[in-house]
Structure formats: C-alpha cells, structure tokens
Short mmCIF file of C-alpha atoms in Angstrom, two decimals:
data_model
loop_
_atom_site.label_atom_id
_atom_site.label_comp_id
_atom_site.label_asym_id
_atom_site.label_seq_id
_atom_site.Cartn_x
_atom_site.Cartn_y
_atom_site.Cartn_z
CA UNK A 1 1.56 4.33 -21.33
CA UNK A 2 1.34 1.25 -19.10
CA UNK A 3 4.41 -0.95 -19.22
CA UNK A 4 2.51 -4.13 -20.12
CA UNK A 5 0.65 -2.29 -22.89
CA UNK A 6 3.95 -0.98 -24.27
CA UNK A 7 5.43 -4.47 -24.40
CA UNK A 8 2.27 -5.90 -25.92
CA UNK A 9 2.43 -3.34 -28.71
CA UNK A 10 5.95 -4.53 -29.50
CA UNK A 11 4.43 -7.97 -30.24
CA UNK A 12 6.55 -9.62 -27.55
CA UNK A 13 3.82 -11.90 -26.24
CA UNK A 14 0.35 -12.00 -24.80
CA UNK A 15 -0.54 -9.50 -22.10
CA UNK A 16 -0.94 -12.27 -19.51
CA UNK A 17 2.49 -13.71 -20.34
CA UNK A 18 4.11 -10.29 -20.30
CA UNK A 19 2.61 -9.54 -16.87
CA UNK A 20 4.22 -12.73 -15.56
CA UNK A 21 7.55 -11.78 -17.13
CA UNK A 22 7.42 -8.31 -15.57
CA UNK A 23 6.63 -9.77 -12.15
CA UNK A 24 9.50 -12.22 -12.63
CA UNK A 25 11.93 -9.31 -13.05
CA UNK A 26 12.60 -9.81 -16.77
CA UNK A 27 11.84 -6.19 -17.67
CA UNK A 28 13.74 -3.03 -16.77
CA UNK A 29 12.99 0.66 -17.27
CA UNK A 30 15.99 2.97 -17.49
CA UNK A 31 18.15 0.25 -15.98
CA UNK A 32 15.89 -0.40 -13.00
CA UNK A 33 14.02 -3.69 -12.74
CA UNK A 34 10.27 -3.18 -13.09
CA UNK A 35 7.91 -5.40 -11.10
CA UNK A 36 4.51 -3.84 -11.83
CA UNK A 37 2.71 -4.25 -15.17
CA UNK A 38 0.79 -1.06 -14.34
CA UNK A 39 3.94 1.07 -14.18
CA UNK A 40 3.59 4.17 -16.34
CA UNK A 41 6.37 4.93 -18.79
CA UNK A 42 7.19 7.67 -21.30
CA UNK A 43 7.26 5.40 -24.32
CA UNK A 44 9.24 7.79 -26.54
CA UNK A 45 12.01 8.58 -24.05
CA UNK A 46 12.27 5.80 -21.43
CA UNK A 47 14.60 2.90 -22.19
CA UNK A 48 12.74 -0.37 -21.75
CA UNK A 49 14.55 -3.70 -21.90
CA UNK A 50 12.86 -7.10 -22.13
CA UNK A 51 14.99 -10.15 -21.32
CA UNK A 52 18.07 -8.00 -21.84
CA UNK A 53 17.02 -6.63 -25.24
CA UNK A 54 16.25 -2.93 -25.71
CA UNK A 55 12.71 -2.28 -27.01
CA UNK A 56 12.53 0.63 -29.44
CA UNK A 57 9.18 2.43 -29.53
CA UNK A 58 7.68 2.95 -32.98
CA UNK A 59 4.93 5.52 -33.29
CA UNK A 60 3.96 4.37 -36.77
CA UNK A 61 3.81 0.80 -38.04
CA UNK A 62 3.63 -0.30 -41.66
CA UNK A 63 2.63 -3.75 -42.94
CA UNK A 64 2.52 -4.95 -46.54
CA UNK A 65 -0.23 -7.54 -46.98
CA UNK A 66 -0.78 -9.80 -49.98
CA UNK A 67 -4.57 -9.77 -49.84
CA UNK A 68 -6.30 -12.95 -51.01
CA UNK A 69 -9.76 -13.13 -52.51
CA UNK A 70 -12.62 -13.72 -50.10
CA UNK A 71 -11.69 -11.24 -47.36
CA UNK A 72 -12.90 -7.68 -47.06
CA UNK A 73 -10.74 -4.58 -46.70
CA UNK A 74 -12.12 -3.37 -43.39
CA UNK A 75 -11.13 -3.17 -39.74
CA UNK A 76 -14.15 -5.27 -38.76
CA UNK A 77 -17.13 -6.84 -40.46
CA UNK A 78 -20.17 -8.58 -39.01
CA UNK A 79 -20.31 -11.25 -41.72
CA UNK A 80 -16.97 -11.66 -43.52
CA UNK A 81 -13.37 -12.27 -42.59
CA UNK A 82 -11.36 -9.04 -42.78
CA UNK A 83 -7.79 -8.24 -43.74
CA UNK A 84 -7.15 -7.38 -40.09
CA UNK A 85 -8.01 -10.96 -39.12
CA UNK A 86 -5.10 -12.11 -41.30
CA UNK A 87 -2.64 -10.28 -39.03
CA UNK A 88 -3.31 -12.74 -36.23
CA UNK A 89 -2.00 -11.68 -32.83
CA UNK A 90 0.01 -8.62 -33.83
CA UNK A 91 -0.72 -5.14 -32.52
CA UNK A 92 -3.80 -3.86 -34.33
CA UNK A 93 -5.83 -1.69 -31.99
CA UNK A 94 -5.08 1.41 -34.06
CA UNK A 95 -4.20 -0.15 -37.43
CA UNK A 96 -6.30 0.14 -40.57
CA UNK A 97 -6.05 -0.74 -44.27
CA UNK A 98 -5.16 2.13 -46.60
CA UNK A 99 -8.05 2.19 -49.02
CA UNK A 100 -10.07 -0.80 -50.14
CA UNK A 101 -9.72 -3.71 -52.51
CA UNK A 102 -12.91 -5.48 -53.58
CA UNK A 103 -13.64 -8.75 -51.81
CA UNK A 104 -12.68 -10.76 -54.89
CA UNK A 105 -9.60 -8.62 -55.70
CA UNK A 106 -6.14 -9.72 -54.61
CA UNK A 107 -2.81 -8.02 -54.20
CA UNK A 108 -1.05 -5.22 -52.42
CA UNK A 109 -2.67 -3.66 -49.37
CA UNK A 110 -0.88 -1.33 -46.98
CA UNK A 111 -1.91 -1.54 -43.32
CA UNK A 112 -0.72 1.16 -40.95
CA UNK A 113 -1.65 3.59 -38.19
CA UNK A 114 -0.17 6.57 -40.08
CA UNK A 115 -3.26 8.63 -40.86
CA UNK A 116 -1.37 11.40 -42.65
CA UNK A 117 0.30 8.97 -45.03
CA UNK A 118 -3.03 7.27 -45.70
CA UNK A 119 -4.59 10.62 -46.59
CA UNK A 120 -1.77 11.45 -48.99
CA UNK A 121 -2.03 8.09 -50.74
CA UNK A 122 -5.81 8.23 -51.08
CA UNK A 123 -6.46 11.92 -51.71
CA UNK A 124 -7.92 12.48 -55.21
CA UNK A 125 -5.82 15.64 -55.53
CA UNK A 126 -2.53 13.73 -55.15
CA UNK A 127 -3.00 11.47 -58.22
CA UNK A 128 -1.13 8.56 -56.65
CA UNK A 129 -0.72 5.75 -59.17
CA UNK A 130 -2.34 2.36 -58.55
CA UNK A 131 -1.30 -0.43 -60.89
CA UNK A 132 -3.41 -3.55 -61.43
CA UNK A 133 -2.84 -6.83 -63.23
CA UNK A 134 -6.06 -7.64 -65.10
CA UNK A 135 -7.02 -10.95 -66.67
CA UNK A 136 -9.72 -10.43 -69.29
CA UNK A 137 -12.56 -12.45 -70.78
CA UNK A 138 -11.75 -11.41 -74.37
CA UNK A 139 -8.70 -10.51 -76.40
CA UNK A 140 -7.49 -7.00 -75.60
CA UNK A 141 -7.12 -4.90 -78.75
CA UNK A 142 -5.63 -1.57 -79.75
CA UNK A 143 -9.01 0.17 -79.77
CA UNK A 144 -9.56 -0.69 -76.11
CA UNK A 145 -6.05 0.51 -75.23
CA UNK A 146 -6.60 3.87 -76.94
CA UNK A 147 -9.93 4.39 -75.18
CA UNK A 148 -8.56 3.58 -71.74
CA UNK A 149 -5.60 5.91 -72.24
CA UNK A 150 -7.96 8.70 -73.25
CA UNK A 151 -10.32 8.21 -70.31
CA UNK A 152 -13.70 6.51 -70.54
CA UNK A 153 -17.29 7.13 -69.50
CA UNK A 154 -18.19 4.70 -66.70
CA UNK A 155 -21.47 6.36 -65.80
CA UNK A 156 -20.15 8.95 -63.36
CA UNK A 157 -20.45 12.72 -63.68
CA UNK A 158 -17.19 12.86 -65.62
CA UNK A 159 -15.02 10.37 -67.53
CA UNK A 160 -12.10 8.67 -65.86
CA UNK A 161 -8.69 10.26 -65.97
CA UNK A 162 -6.39 8.87 -68.69
CA UNK A 163 -4.91 5.51 -67.71
CA UNK A 164 -1.66 3.83 -68.70
CA UNK A 165 -1.83 0.36 -70.24
CA UNK A 166 0.79 -2.34 -70.71
CA UNK A 167 -0.11 -5.48 -72.65
CA UNK A 168 1.15 -8.61 -70.90
CA UNK A 169 -0.58 -11.25 -73.05
CA UNK A 170 -3.51 -11.14 -75.45
CA UNK A 171 -5.91 -11.43 -72.50
CA UNK A 172 -3.88 -9.82 -69.71
CA UNK A 173 -2.88 -6.19 -69.15
CA UNK A 174 -1.32 -4.01 -66.48
CA UNK A 175 -3.54 -0.97 -65.95
CA UNK A 176 -2.36 2.09 -64.03
CA UNK A 177 -4.92 4.61 -62.75
CA UNK A 178 -4.69 7.68 -60.53
CA UNK A 179 -8.21 7.64 -59.13
CA UNK A 180 -10.07 5.38 -56.72
CA UNK A 181 -13.67 5.21 -57.86
CA UNK A 182 -16.02 2.39 -56.91
CA UNK A 183 -15.15 -0.80 -58.89
CA UNK A 184 -13.24 1.51 -61.24
CA UNK A 185 -11.03 -0.98 -63.07
CA UNK A 186 -13.87 -3.41 -63.72
CA UNK A 187 -16.13 -0.60 -64.91
CA UNK A 188 -13.44 0.80 -67.21
CA UNK A 189 -12.89 -2.53 -68.95
CA UNK A 190 -16.65 -3.07 -69.22
CA UNK A 191 -16.97 0.38 -70.81
CA UNK A 192 -14.58 -0.58 -73.62
CA UNK A 193 -16.31 -3.91 -74.29
CA UNK A 194 -14.32 -6.34 -72.17
CA UNK A 195 -14.68 -7.92 -68.73
CA UNK A 196 -12.24 -8.48 -65.87
CA UNK A 197 -12.03 -12.12 -64.78
CA UNK A 198 -9.19 -11.68 -62.27
CA UNK A 199 -7.79 -8.53 -60.65
CA UNK A 200 -4.66 -8.00 -58.58
CA UNK A 201 -3.11 -4.75 -57.41
CA UNK A 202 0.64 -4.89 -57.89
CA UNK A 203 1.68 -1.32 -57.01
CA UNK A 204 0.51 1.70 -55.03
CA UNK A 205 2.66 4.77 -55.50
CA UNK A 206 6.29 3.62 -55.06
CA UNK A 207 5.28 0.53 -53.06
CA UNK A 208 5.43 -2.71 -55.07
CA UNK A 209 3.80 -6.02 -54.15
CA UNK A 210 6.33 -8.52 -52.81
CA UNK A 211 5.63 -11.52 -55.04
CA UNK A 212 7.49 -13.80 -52.60
CA UNK A 213 4.69 -13.22 -50.09
CA UNK A 214 2.05 -15.96 -50.38
CA UNK A 215 -1.57 -14.84 -50.55
CA UNK A 216 -2.81 -14.04 -47.07
CA UNK A 217 0.70 -13.35 -45.75
CA UNK A 218 2.21 -10.08 -44.61
CA UNK A 219 5.48 -8.53 -43.52
CA UNK A 220 6.78 -5.30 -42.09
CA UNK A 221 7.84 -2.71 -44.64
CA UNK A 222 11.58 -2.37 -44.93
CA UNK A 223 13.27 0.84 -43.86
CA UNK A 224 13.88 1.62 -47.53
CA UNK A 225 10.20 1.11 -48.41
CA UNK A 226 9.07 3.40 -45.60
CA UNK A 227 11.56 6.06 -46.64
CA UNK A 228 10.40 5.76 -50.24
CA UNK A 229 6.77 6.29 -49.17
CA UNK A 230 7.74 9.28 -47.03
CA UNK A 231 9.72 10.82 -49.89
CA UNK A 232 6.90 10.22 -52.35
CA UNK A 233 4.46 11.84 -49.94
CA UNK A 234 6.62 14.95 -49.54
CA UNK A 235 7.01 15.24 -53.31
CA UNK A 236 3.22 15.60 -53.61
CA UNK A 237 2.86 18.28 -50.94
#
C-alpha cells in the first residue's frame, strides 16, 4: 500500500496535507524518515509513525451510526443523501451499511468493511434478532400481541416467524424479529390492524443503539462491542 494512502485511511488528514507532511519529514517507516508519499509499505507489518505517534493498521473498521429519517441506507444514491454522506471525511472507500433501514426509519445502523460479519448478521439462517421501537396509530391490545408472537400473514409465501413484543405504552411497543423482509415491521402491524407512525431500530444482535448519540452522529465501536459481535457471530456458526 502507498504510504499516503495508508495515512489517509487512518483519518489523519487530507491526502494533499499528508503528502506535505511526508515531504516535510514528519513520517517514518520502521524508524527511517520517509520523504516520498508513493513509498510502498507492508501495512500489516511495517511500523509507521506520524508526528511521533505510531499508526496501528486496522483491517476492519466498525462504526455505529444513529440514522436519522430522510437518508437512505446505501453507499451511493443519485437522488437522496445516503448514510455514507453522514460520515463526512472519514475513510469510506470500502465501507458499507450492514442491511437497510427504510428512508423514514431511524436508529441503529452498523457500517463496516467486514463482509463476513455482515453476512452473519444478515443471513436468514442465522436468525439474528433485530429490535425496533414502534409508535402506533391506535392502542395496542392483547389480541395484536398474541398474533405477532404467533407469526402473521403479510402477503408473502409464508407467515412471519414468531416475534417478541414488549409493551412500552398503550401506543408504543418494542418488537423483536429475526427476519429482514421488505418493510416487515410496518407490514406486520398493518396485518394485525394497526399502523406504525414512527420506527426506530434499537438493537441488532448484541449491538445496542447508543442513545447518547444524536441523530445523524456516529462513533467507532468500542473494543468490547466488537468482541461481543465476534463472539455472537461464532456462536451462530
């Protein structure tokens, strides 16, 4: 990998600024001052220091995003703002959102470049839980709860898998599903005679939405969160 590309992927500055810093002697490789941005390095084994600080290469990156309404869960879109646009100037040439939230749905979205983890979280055979906070148009009653927990017909070839429901208020529930069908939560509530007026994903597998993150904001996953995801993945293998 080129030295300037390596530093850029560590989010240390723009490529033009990093080139100037390299040429100014502010970067070393294995203890030797580097003067060429084009210098090739072995990113996993070479020791690169920038302004005296060691840069540790990370093969996989994990961001937790609090998705707001009005943006689409895509890498790029010709018409709408995407969740990737919210990341600003961070490394994103190989990043992607894990799964999709509807344009008007808010909440937890994992963004990473770990394709294997994404597959494990999204695979229908893994039954990874997704929990949503749902505000409803009408009072939620016991009949609707029973139907959702049995599985309901939403017009597909087969009914949904049984869900888990927690009542939060008379018009708000937390709904946990293990599938990822198109508009599934909205269709499930419609099938039992109610309508979703607001939808937010609050959990995906062991990963929980950080409620201190404002809508549209993001942060790196903590070491503990990454380890929890990795453990949860191995438990499903």
